[in-house]
Amino acid sequence: MRVTVDTGVCVGAGMCALTVPAVFDQSEEEGLVVVLRSEVPAGLEQAVRRALTLCPSGALAAV
Amino acid sequence: MTYPMSRQRRLDPPDELFDDPAPVRPLTFADGHVGWLVRGHAAGRAVLSDPRFSTEPDLQHPLVASRHLPKGRVPPGFFLRMDAPDHTRYRRLLTGHFTVRRMNQLQPRIEEIAATCLDDMERAGPPADLVRDFALPIPSLVICELLGVPYEDRENFQNESARLLRLDSSPGEMESAVDDLVKYFYTLIARKRVEPANDLLTGLIGGGELEDDEIAGMGFLLLVAGHETTANMLALGTFALLEHPEQLALVRDDPAVIDNAVEELLRYLSIIHVGPTRTAVEDVVIEGTTIRAGECVALSIPAANRDPSRFADPCALDVRQPAGSHLSFGHGIHQCLGQQLARIEMRVAYPALLRRFPSLRLAVPAEEVPMRADMSIYGVHSLRVTW
Ligand code: HEM
Ligand code: HEM
Ligand code: SF4
């Protein structure tokens, strides 16, 4: 599973970083989503799927 | 129907919300406008994340007759009631200050503030009013320090914000509360220009991108949103736990449950219990119902949070039931900016209180606890406790 993000629509709510801190962070300045590993480590797929549904802005996608 | 407001039980939303399972149903607003009540979880998410719904105050219809700020009276910078791209511009200037990481760094300071409140309560001895002595001071002090608002001024802004949030305030009273708060921030901004400090207001002034009236509107939104909400969660949450002793014992004794317990309390209590509203700017179909341009929809967060198609046991308070997908912080571009701060405040405060006073109990019968049915943020007006 690979994740992609769209910082153009991200509203910095932090649900991604709260839910899967090993994959998502927020930038220091703007608080927008930062991907730490775009290739999701085995075992974290379910948590990443959860973050995708929790994200309020639709900024996250996975293929 | 009109927006259901009367509760049969203190901790449950009005039964009327649940007598028809339709996720979207017709609703008459206080000015006679016929729009929609959205009570399903999926439908609520759909409305809140759809840019064809506007949050502009002048397009909304009131749910409660008296609460209608005159047109054009929302202060500049008050981005809670703006659509993109104006909203984006203001919110982006703040998101960096409210990240998960920044909020985690505040944890030791929040622990210290909570401990000081508890020390004072212990010294004064029982009984105490948990609202006055614990639930209100913690988030007020935290947001004051973050923004750079002198805590000594709290009597002023706590009165103004109560006036703003009272459901029976007249438009004139709301207008004057807004004016007073904005004026207060003007004075504060002038002072910060002379004496800059390491706080959010100084940062916004120094950024140079904003006029003073915009900074005042943002500061006032953060101050009101930052203390009233968490304060009500802390007090109402404690009341709910005292009414569910087995759940209270879990929160007190098992550090592993606190993160989910906070989500479950947010879901179960749904303190934003009137709206929010949005108005369609073009025709939109939500779960098979066509909402025409110009029609206003009112969400019920309490109903969405007890949608049986989303939550296994929606009417139970069960701190072990996965509750993370609640709508208590909203959804879409306006989803609560301060939610990671609110989470940390609650994760720190509930266990600290329950561990300091393991025998905490109500000092009055539960039926006599004064509920905030008259306020736009639900909770308790006071909570007399002893230990
Ligand atoms: C900070 C100052 C605030 C002001 C000046 C303000 C102003 C208003 C006004 C004028 C209304 C009535 C709308 C109408 O019926 O025409 C309203 C309703 C409402 N407000 Fe606020 N509000 C403030 C803070 C907040 C905050 C922080 C929240 C959320 C956490 C909030 C959530 C709501 C909700 C849910 C409603 C009810 C439905 C709606 O019209 O959206 N308000 N507010
Ligand atoms: C448990 C406590 C809290 C609850 C239940 C809560 C709830 C909400 C809700 C439901 C909204 C969205 C309103 C809408 O869509 O119309 C909102 C927005 C907001 N909240 Fe909170 N809130 C809480 C704590 C806080 C705190 C501590 C802050 C302080 C910084 C804060 C600041 C804001 C701001 C600035 C917005 C507007 C965001 C925007 O329009 O982009 N809230 N809150
Ligand atoms: S959850 Fe969505 S909106 Fe929030 S920071 Fe992550 S990507 Fe951005």
CSV table of N, CA and C in Angstrom, one decimal, chain B residues 31-87:
chain,number,residue,atom,x,y,z
B,31,ASP,N,-37.5,31.0,12.2
B,31,ASP,CA,-38.1,32.1,11.4
B,31,ASP,C,-39.1,31.6,10.4
B,32,GLY,N,-39.5,30.3,10.5
B,32,GLY,CA,-40.5,29.8,9.6
B,32,GLY,C,-39.9,29.1,8.4
B,33,HIS,N,-38.6,29.3,8.1
B,33,HIS,CA,-38.0,28.7,7.0
B,33,HIS,C,-38.2,27.1,7.1
B,34,VAL,N,-38.5,26.5,5.9
B,34,VAL,CA,-38.6,25.0,6.0
B,34,VAL,C,-37.3,24.5,5.3
B,35,GLY,N,-36.5,23.8,6.1
B,35,GLY,CA,-35.3,23.2,5.7
B,35,GLY,C,-35.2,21.8,6.1
B,36,TRP,N,-34.0,21.4,6.6
B,36,TRP,CA,-33.8,19.9,6.9
B,36,TRP,C,-33.1,19.7,8.2
B,37,LEU,N,-33.4,18.6,8.8
B,37,LEU,CA,-32.7,18.1,10.0
B,37,LEU,C,-31.9,16.9,9.5
B,38,VAL,N,-30.6,17.0,9.7
B,38,VAL,CA,-29.7,15.8,9.3
B,38,VAL,C,-29.3,15.1,10.6
B,39,ARG,N,-29.7,13.9,10.7
B,39,ARG,CA,-29.5,13.2,12.0
B,39,ARG,C,-28.6,11.9,11.8
B,40,GLY,N,-28.4,11.5,10.6
B,40,GLY,CA,-27.6,10.3,10.4
B,40,GLY,C,-26.1,10.6,10.4
B,41,HIS,N,-25.3,9.7,10.7
B,41,HIS,CA,-23.8,9.9,10.8
B,41,HIS,C,-23.2,10.1,9.4
B,42,ALA,N,-23.6,9.2,8.5
B,42,ALA,CA,-23.0,9.4,7.1
B,42,ALA,C,-23.5,10.6,6.4
B,43,ALA,N,-24.8,10.9,6.6
B,43,ALA,CA,-25.4,12.2,6.0
B,43,ALA,C,-24.7,13.4,6.6
B,44,GLY,N,-24.4,13.4,7.9
B,44,GLY,CA,-23.8,14.5,8.6
B,44,GLY,C,-22.4,14.7,8.0
B,45,ARG,N,-21.6,13.6,7.8
B,45,ARG,CA,-20.3,13.8,7.2
B,45,ARG,C,-20.4,14.3,5.8
B,46,ALA,N,-21.4,13.8,5.1
B,46,ALA,CA,-21.5,14.3,3.7
B,46,ALA,C,-21.8,15.8,3.6
B,47,VAL,N,-22.7,16.3,4.5
B,47,VAL,CA,-23.0,17.7,4.5
B,47,VAL,C,-21.7,18.5,4.8
B,48,LEU,N,-21.1,18.1,5.9
B,48,LEU,CA,-20.0,18.9,6.4
B,48,LEU,C,-18.7,18.9,5.5
B,49,SER,N,-18.6,17.9,4.6
B,49,SER,CA,-17.4,17.9,3.8
B,49,SER,C,-17.8,18.4,2.4
B,50,ASP,N,-19.0,18.9,2.1
B,50,ASP,CA,-19.4,19.3,0.8
B,50,ASP,C,-19.3,20.8,0.6
B,51,PRO,N,-18.4,21.2,-0.3
B,51,PRO,CA,-18.3,22.7,-0.5
B,51,PRO,C,-19.5,23.4,-1.1
B,52,ARG,N,-20.5,22.6,-1.5
B,52,ARG,CA,-21.8,23.2,-2.0
B,52,ARG,C,-22.7,23.7,-0.8
B,53,PHE,N,-22.2,23.4,0.4
B,53,PHE,CA,-22.9,24.0,1.6
B,53,PHE,C,-22.1,25.1,2.2
B,54,SER,N,-22.7,26.2,2.5
B,54,SER,CA,-22.0,27.4,3.0
B,54,SER,C,-22.3,27.5,4.5
B,55,THR,N,-21.3,28.2,5.1
B,55,THR,CA,-21.4,28.4,6.6
B,55,THR,C,-21.6,30.0,6.8
B,56,GLU,N,-21.7,30.8,5.8
B,56,GLU,CA,-21.8,32.2,5.9
B,56,GLU,C,-23.1,32.6,6.8
B,57,PRO,N,-22.9,33.3,7.8
B,57,PRO,CA,-24.0,33.6,8.7
B,57,PRO,C,-25.2,34.2,8.0
B,58,ASP,N,-25.0,35.1,7.1
B,58,ASP,CA,-26.1,35.8,6.4
B,58,ASP,C,-27.0,34.8,5.6
B,59,LEU,N,-26.5,33.6,5.3
B,59,LEU,CA,-27.3,32.6,4.5
B,59,LEU,C,-28.0,31.7,5.4
B,60,GLN,N,-27.7,31.7,6.7
B,60,GLN,CA,-28.3,30.6,7.6
B,60,GLN,C,-29.6,31.1,8.2
B,61,HIS,N,-30.5,30.2,8.6
B,61,HIS,CA,-31.7,30.5,9.3
B,61,HIS,C,-31.5,30.1,10.8
B,62,PRO,N,-32.1,30.8,11.7
B,62,PRO,CA,-31.9,30.5,13.1
B,62,PRO,C,-32.7,29.3,13.6
B,63,LEU,N,-32.1,28.5,14.5
B,63,LEU,CA,-32.7,27.3,15.1
B,63,LEU,C,-33.5,27.8,16.3
B,64,VAL,N,-33.0,28.8,17.0
B,64,VAL,CA,-33.6,29.3,18.2
B,64,VAL,C,-33.9,30.8,17.9
B,65,ALA,N,-35.1,31.2,18.2
B,65,ALA,CA,-35.6,32.5,17.7
B,65,ALA,C,-34.7,33.6,18.0
B,66,SER,N,-34.3,33.7,19.3
B,66,SER,CA,-33.6,35.0,19.7
B,66,SER,C,-32.2,35.1,19.1
B,67,ARG,N,-31.6,33.9,18.8
B,67,ARG,CA,-30.2,33.9,18.4
B,67,ARG,C,-30.0,34.2,17.0
B,68,HIS,N,-29.9,35.5,16.7
B,68,HIS,CA,-29.6,35.8,15.3
B,68,HIS,C,-28.9,37.1,15.3
B,69,LEU,N,-27.6,37.0,15.0
B,69,LEU,CA,-26.8,38.2,15.0
B,69,LEU,C,-27.2,39.0,13.8
B,70,PRO,N,-27.4,40.3,14.0
B,70,PRO,CA,-27.7,41.2,12.8
B,70,PRO,C,-26.8,40.9,11.6
B,71,LYS,N,-27.3,41.1,10.4
B,71,LYS,CA,-26.4,40.9,9.2
B,71,LYS,C,-25.2,41.7,9.3
B,72,GLY,N,-24.1,41.1,8.8
B,72,GLY,CA,-22.8,41.8,8.7
B,72,GLY,C,-22.1,42.0,10.0
B,73,ARG,N,-22.6,41.4,11.1
B,73,ARG,CA,-22.1,41.7,12.4
B,73,ARG,C,-21.0,40.7,12.9
B,74,VAL,N,-20.7,39.7,12.0
B,74,VAL,CA,-19.6,38.8,12.4
B,74,VAL,C,-18.3,39.5,12.2
B,75,PRO,N,-17.4,39.4,13.3
B,75,PRO,CA,-16.2,40.2,13.2
B,75,PRO,C,-15.2,39.6,12.1
B,76,PRO,N,-14.4,40.5,11.4
B,76,PRO,CA,-13.4,40.0,10.5
B,76,PRO,C,-12.5,39.0,11.2
B,77,GLY,N,-12.0,38.1,10.5
B,77,GLY,CA,-11.1,37.1,11.2
B,77,GLY,C,-11.8,35.9,11.9
B,78,PHE,N,-13.2,36.0,11.9
B,78,PHE,CA,-13.9,35.0,12.6
B,78,PHE,C,-14.2,33.9,11.6
B,79,PHE,N,-13.2,33.0,11.4
B,79,PHE,CA,-13.2,32.1,10.2
B,79,PHE,C,-14.1,30.9,10.5
B,80,LEU,N,-14.6,30.7,11.7
B,80,LEU,CA,-15.6,29.6,11.9
B,80,LEU,C,-16.8,29.8,11.0
B,81,ARG,N,-17.2,31.0,10.7
B,81,ARG,CA,-18.3,31.2,9.8
B,81,ARG,C,-18.0,31.8,8.5
B,82,MET,N,-16.8,31.3,7.9
B,82,MET,CA,-16.4,31.8,6.5
B,82,MET,C,-16.3,30.5,5.7
B,83,ASP,N,-16.5,30.7,4.4
B,83,ASP,CA,-16.2,29.6,3.4
B,83,ASP,C,-14.8,29.7,2.8
B,84,ALA,N,-14.3,28.7,2.2
B,84,ALA,CA,-13.1,28.8,1.4
B,84,ALA,C,-13.3,29.8,0.3
B,85,PRO,N,-12.3,30.5,-0.1
B,85,PRO,CA,-10.9,30.5,0.3
B,85,PRO,C,-10.6,31.5,1.5
B,86,ASP,N,-11.6,32.3,1.9
B,86,ASP,CA,-11.3,33.2,3.0
B,86,ASP,C,-10.9,32.4,4.3
B,87,HIS,N,-11.7,31.4,4.5
B,87,HIS,CA,-11.5,30.5,5.7
B,87,HIS,C,-10.1,29.9,5.6
